[in-house]
CSV table of C-alpha atoms in Angstrom, one decimal:
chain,number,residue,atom,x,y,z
A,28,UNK,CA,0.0,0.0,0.0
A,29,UNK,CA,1.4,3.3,-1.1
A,30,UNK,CA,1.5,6.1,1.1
A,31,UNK,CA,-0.1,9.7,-0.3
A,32,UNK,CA,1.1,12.1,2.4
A,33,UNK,CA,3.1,15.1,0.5
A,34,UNK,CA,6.7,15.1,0.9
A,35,UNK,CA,9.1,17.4,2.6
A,36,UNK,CA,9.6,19.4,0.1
A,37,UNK,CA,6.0,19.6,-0.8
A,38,UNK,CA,5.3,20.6,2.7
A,39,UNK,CA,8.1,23.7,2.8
A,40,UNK,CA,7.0,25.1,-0.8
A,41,UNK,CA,3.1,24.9,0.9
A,42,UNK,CA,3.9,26.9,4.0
A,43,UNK,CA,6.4,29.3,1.7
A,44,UNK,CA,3.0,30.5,0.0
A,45,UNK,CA,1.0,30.7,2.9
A,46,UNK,CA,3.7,31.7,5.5
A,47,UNK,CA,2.7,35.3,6.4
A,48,UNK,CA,6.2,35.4,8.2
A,49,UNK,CA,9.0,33.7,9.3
A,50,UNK,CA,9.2,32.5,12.4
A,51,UNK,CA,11.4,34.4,15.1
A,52,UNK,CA,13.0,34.0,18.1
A,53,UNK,CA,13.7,36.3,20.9
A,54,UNK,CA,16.1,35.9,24.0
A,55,UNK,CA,15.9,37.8,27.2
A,56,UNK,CA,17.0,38.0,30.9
A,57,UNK,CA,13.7,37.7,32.5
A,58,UNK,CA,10.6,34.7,33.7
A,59,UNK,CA,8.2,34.3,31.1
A,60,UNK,CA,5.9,35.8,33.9
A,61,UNK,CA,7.4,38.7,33.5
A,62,UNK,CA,7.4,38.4,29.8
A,63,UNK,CA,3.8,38.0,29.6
A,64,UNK,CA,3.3,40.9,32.5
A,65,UNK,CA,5.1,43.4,30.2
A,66,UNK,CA,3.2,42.6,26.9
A,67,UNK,CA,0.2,42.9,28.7
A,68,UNK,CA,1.2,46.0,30.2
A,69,UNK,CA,2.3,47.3,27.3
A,70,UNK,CA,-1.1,47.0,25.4
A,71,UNK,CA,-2.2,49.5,26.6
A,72,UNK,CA,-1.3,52.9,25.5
A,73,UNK,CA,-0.1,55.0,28.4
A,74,UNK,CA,1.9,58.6,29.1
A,75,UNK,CA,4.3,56.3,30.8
A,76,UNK,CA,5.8,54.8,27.8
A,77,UNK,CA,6.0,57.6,25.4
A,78,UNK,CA,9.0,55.4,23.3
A,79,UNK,CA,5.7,52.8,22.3
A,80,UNK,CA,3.8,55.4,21.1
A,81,UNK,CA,4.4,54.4,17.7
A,82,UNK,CA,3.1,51.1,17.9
A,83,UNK,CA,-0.2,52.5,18.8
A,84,UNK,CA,-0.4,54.8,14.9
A,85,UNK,CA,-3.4,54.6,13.0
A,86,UNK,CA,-5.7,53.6,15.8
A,87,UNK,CA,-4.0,50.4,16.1
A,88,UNK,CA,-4.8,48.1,19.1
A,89,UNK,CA,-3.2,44.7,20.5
A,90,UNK,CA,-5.2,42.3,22.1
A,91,UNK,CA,-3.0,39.8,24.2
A,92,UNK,CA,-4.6,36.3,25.6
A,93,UNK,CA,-2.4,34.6,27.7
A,94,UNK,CA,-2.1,30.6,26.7
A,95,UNK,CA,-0.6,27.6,28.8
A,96,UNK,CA,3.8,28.0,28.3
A,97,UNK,CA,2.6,31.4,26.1
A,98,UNK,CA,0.5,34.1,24.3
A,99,UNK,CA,-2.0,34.3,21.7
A,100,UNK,CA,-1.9,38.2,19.9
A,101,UNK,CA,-4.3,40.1,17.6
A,102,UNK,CA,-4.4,43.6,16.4
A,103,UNK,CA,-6.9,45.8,14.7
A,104,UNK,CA,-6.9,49.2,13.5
A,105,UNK,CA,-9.2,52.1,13.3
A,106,UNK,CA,-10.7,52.5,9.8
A,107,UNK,CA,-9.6,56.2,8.7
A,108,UNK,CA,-13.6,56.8,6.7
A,109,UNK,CA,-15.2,54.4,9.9
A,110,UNK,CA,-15.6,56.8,12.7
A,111,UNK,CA,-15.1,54.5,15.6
A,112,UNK,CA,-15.4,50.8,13.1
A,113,UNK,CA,-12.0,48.9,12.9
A,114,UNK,CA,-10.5,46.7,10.9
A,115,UNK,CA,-11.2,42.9,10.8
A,116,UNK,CA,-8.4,40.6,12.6
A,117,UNK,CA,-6.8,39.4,9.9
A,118,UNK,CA,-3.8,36.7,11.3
A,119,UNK,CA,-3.2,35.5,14.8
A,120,UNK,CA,0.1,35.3,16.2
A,121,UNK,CA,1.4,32.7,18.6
A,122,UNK,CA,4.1,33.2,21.4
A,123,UNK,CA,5.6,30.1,22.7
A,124,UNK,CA,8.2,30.2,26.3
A,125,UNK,CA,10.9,27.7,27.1
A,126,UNK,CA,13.5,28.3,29.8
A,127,UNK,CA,16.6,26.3,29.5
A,128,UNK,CA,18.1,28.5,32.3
A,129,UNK,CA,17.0,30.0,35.0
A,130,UNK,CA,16.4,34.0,34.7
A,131,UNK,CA,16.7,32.8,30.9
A,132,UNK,CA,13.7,32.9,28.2
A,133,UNK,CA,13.5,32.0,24.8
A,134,UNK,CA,10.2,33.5,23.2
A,135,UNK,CA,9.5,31.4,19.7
A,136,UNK,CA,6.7,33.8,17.4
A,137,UNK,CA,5.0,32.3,14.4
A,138,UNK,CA,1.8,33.4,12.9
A,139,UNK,CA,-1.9,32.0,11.0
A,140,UNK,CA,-4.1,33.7,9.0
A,141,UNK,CA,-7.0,33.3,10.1
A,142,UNK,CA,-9.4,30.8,8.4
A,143,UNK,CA,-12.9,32.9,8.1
A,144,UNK,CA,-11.0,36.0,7.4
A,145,UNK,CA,-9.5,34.2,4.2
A,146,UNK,CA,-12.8,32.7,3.0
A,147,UNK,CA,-14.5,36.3,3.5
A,148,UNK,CA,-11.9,37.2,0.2
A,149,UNK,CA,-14.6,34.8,-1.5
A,150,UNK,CA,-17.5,36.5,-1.2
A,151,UNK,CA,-16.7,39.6,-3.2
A,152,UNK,CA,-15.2,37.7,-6.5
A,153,UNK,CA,-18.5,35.6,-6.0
A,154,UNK,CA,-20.8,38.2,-6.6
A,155,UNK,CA,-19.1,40.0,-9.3
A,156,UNK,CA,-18.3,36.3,-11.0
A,157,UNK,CA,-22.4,35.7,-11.1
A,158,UNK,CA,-22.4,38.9,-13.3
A,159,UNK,CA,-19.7,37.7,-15.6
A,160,UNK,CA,-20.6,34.2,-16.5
A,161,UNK,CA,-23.6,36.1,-18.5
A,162,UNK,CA,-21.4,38.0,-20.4
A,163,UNK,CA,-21.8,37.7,-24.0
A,164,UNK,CA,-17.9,37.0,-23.7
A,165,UNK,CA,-16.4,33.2,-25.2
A,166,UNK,CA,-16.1,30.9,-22.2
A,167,UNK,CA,-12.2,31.5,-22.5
A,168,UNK,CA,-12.4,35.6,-21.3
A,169,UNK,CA,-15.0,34.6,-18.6
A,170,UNK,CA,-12.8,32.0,-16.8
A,171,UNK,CA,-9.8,34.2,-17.1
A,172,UNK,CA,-12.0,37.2,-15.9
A,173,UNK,CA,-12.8,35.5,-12.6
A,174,UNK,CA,-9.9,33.3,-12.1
A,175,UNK,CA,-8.7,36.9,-11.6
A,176,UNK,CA,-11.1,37.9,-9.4
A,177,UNK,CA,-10.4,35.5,-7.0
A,178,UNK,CA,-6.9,35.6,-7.5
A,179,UNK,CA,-6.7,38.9,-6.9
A,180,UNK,CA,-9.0,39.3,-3.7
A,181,UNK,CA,-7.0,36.6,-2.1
A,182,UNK,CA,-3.9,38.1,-2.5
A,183,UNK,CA,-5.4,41.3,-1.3
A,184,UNK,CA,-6.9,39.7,1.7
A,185,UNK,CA,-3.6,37.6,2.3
A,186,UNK,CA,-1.0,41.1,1.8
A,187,UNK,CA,-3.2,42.6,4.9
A,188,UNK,CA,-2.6,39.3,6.8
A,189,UNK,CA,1.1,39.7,6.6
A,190,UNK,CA,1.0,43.1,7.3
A,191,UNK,CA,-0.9,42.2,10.6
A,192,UNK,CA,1.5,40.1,11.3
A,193,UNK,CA,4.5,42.1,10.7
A,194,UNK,CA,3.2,44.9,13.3
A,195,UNK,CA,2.5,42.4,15.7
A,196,UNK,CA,5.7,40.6,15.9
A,197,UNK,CA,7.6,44.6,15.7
A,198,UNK,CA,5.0,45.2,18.8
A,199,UNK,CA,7.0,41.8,20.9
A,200,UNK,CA,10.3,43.2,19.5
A,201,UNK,CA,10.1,46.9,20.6
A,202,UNK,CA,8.1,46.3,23.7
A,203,UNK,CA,10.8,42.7,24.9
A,204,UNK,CA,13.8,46.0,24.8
A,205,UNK,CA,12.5,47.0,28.0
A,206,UNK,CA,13.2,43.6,29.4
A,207,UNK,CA,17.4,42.9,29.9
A,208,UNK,CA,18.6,41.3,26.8
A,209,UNK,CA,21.1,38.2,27.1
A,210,UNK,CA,24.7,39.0,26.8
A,211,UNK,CA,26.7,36.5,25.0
A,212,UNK,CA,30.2,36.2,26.2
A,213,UNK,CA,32.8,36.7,23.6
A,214,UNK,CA,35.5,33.7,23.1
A,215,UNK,CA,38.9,34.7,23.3
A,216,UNK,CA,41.3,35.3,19.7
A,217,UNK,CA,42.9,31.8,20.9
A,218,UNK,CA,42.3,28.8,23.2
A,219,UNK,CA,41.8,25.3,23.3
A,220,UNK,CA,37.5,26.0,22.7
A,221,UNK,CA,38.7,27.6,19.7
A,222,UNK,CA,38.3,27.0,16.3
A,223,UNK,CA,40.7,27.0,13.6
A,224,UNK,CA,40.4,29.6,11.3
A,225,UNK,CA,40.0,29.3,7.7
A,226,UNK,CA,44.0,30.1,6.5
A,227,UNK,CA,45.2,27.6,9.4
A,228,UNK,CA,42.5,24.8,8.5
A,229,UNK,CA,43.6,24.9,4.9
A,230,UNK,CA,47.3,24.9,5.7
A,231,UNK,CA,46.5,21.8,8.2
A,232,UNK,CA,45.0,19.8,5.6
A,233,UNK,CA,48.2,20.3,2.9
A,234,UNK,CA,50.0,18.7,6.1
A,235,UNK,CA,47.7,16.1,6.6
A,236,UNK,CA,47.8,15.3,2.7
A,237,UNK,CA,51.0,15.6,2.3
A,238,UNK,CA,51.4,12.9,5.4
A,239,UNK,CA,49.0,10.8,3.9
A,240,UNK,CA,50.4,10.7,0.1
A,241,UNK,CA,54.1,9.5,1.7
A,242,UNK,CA,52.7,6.9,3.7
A,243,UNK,CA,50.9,5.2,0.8
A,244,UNK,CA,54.5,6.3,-1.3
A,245,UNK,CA,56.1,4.4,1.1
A,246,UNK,CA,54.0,1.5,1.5
């Protein structure tokens, strides 16, 4: 019995068209209670933290729901032609903790789109697709007329996704500075836990070559 599951390679070109962005990983000194604390915190726009202000342009709002071992995050903006109506949540961001030491958190972010935002790109090339199929057009123009529809209005509807997304993981990354960042020690220009540089790795291989060649020579 032959097994239909997609490959690997099938599965990375998949999530390369519907990735909304890659994933990304953020290091700080700090609990991931304290983590969550301060992206709560910061959710809220306040005279206090004047440097977040831009995260807050356009209207835009975060809305932060803590989940077991991390986060879920959404944002909205204000609609500029609105009044006080906003824009639909469009993607859904995920924030995972892991601690492998003490005083030391690793916060993973990867994102959705979500799945009743993207079908809601289907109703509008629907309606205008009912219109066209009674086109005295040949069959030919008609398909290619609302293949682009729907094209089109999903890439639309997937473009705001991503930009969503891209504001939300810049809101983790500006409001995380606050927190102390993780200092990695620099290793020394020579010691035993060092590695060969490039000139001195190619200059012990010629030795180790020119070891090897005698010894066969010789044998």
């Amino acid at each position: 019995m032959t097994s239909t599951a997609p490959s690997r390679p099938q599965r990375l070109r998949w999530q390369a068209v519907w990735q909304l962005h890659s994933p990304v990983v953020l290091v700080v000194r700090a609990t991931p209670a304290e983590c969550l604390q301060t992206l709560m915190r910061a959710a809220k726009p306040s005279t206090d933290r004047l440097h977040l202000r831009n995260l807050f342009a356009e209207g835009r709002r975060y809305y932060l729901e803590p989940q077991p071992n991390g986060f879920k995050l959404r944002s909205d903006n204000r609609l500029l032609w609105g009044g006080r109506r906003r824009t639909r949540v469009a993607a859904t961001v995920f924030g995972g903790f892991s601690t492998p030491q003490d005083e030391i958190t690793f916060i993973r972010l990867h994102s959705r789109m979500n799945v009743l935002y993207l079908l809601s790109g289907l109703v509008i090339p629907l309606f205008f697709s009912s219109i066209v199929i009674y086109m005295p057009w040949s069959p030919v123009v008609i398909g290619m007329v609302v293949t682009l529809l729907f094209v089109l209005s999903l890439l639309g509807h997937r473009f705001n996704a991503a930009l969503q997304v891209n504001e939300m993981i810049y809101y983790v990354q500006k409001v995380i500075e606050d927190l102390p960042p993780v200092e990695v020690a620099e290793l020394p220009a020579s010691g035993p836990d060092v590695v060969l540089t490039n000139s001195d790795f190619r200059e012990q291989w010629r030795k180790f070559y020119r070891e090897q060649t005698q010894k066969d020579q010789e044998g």
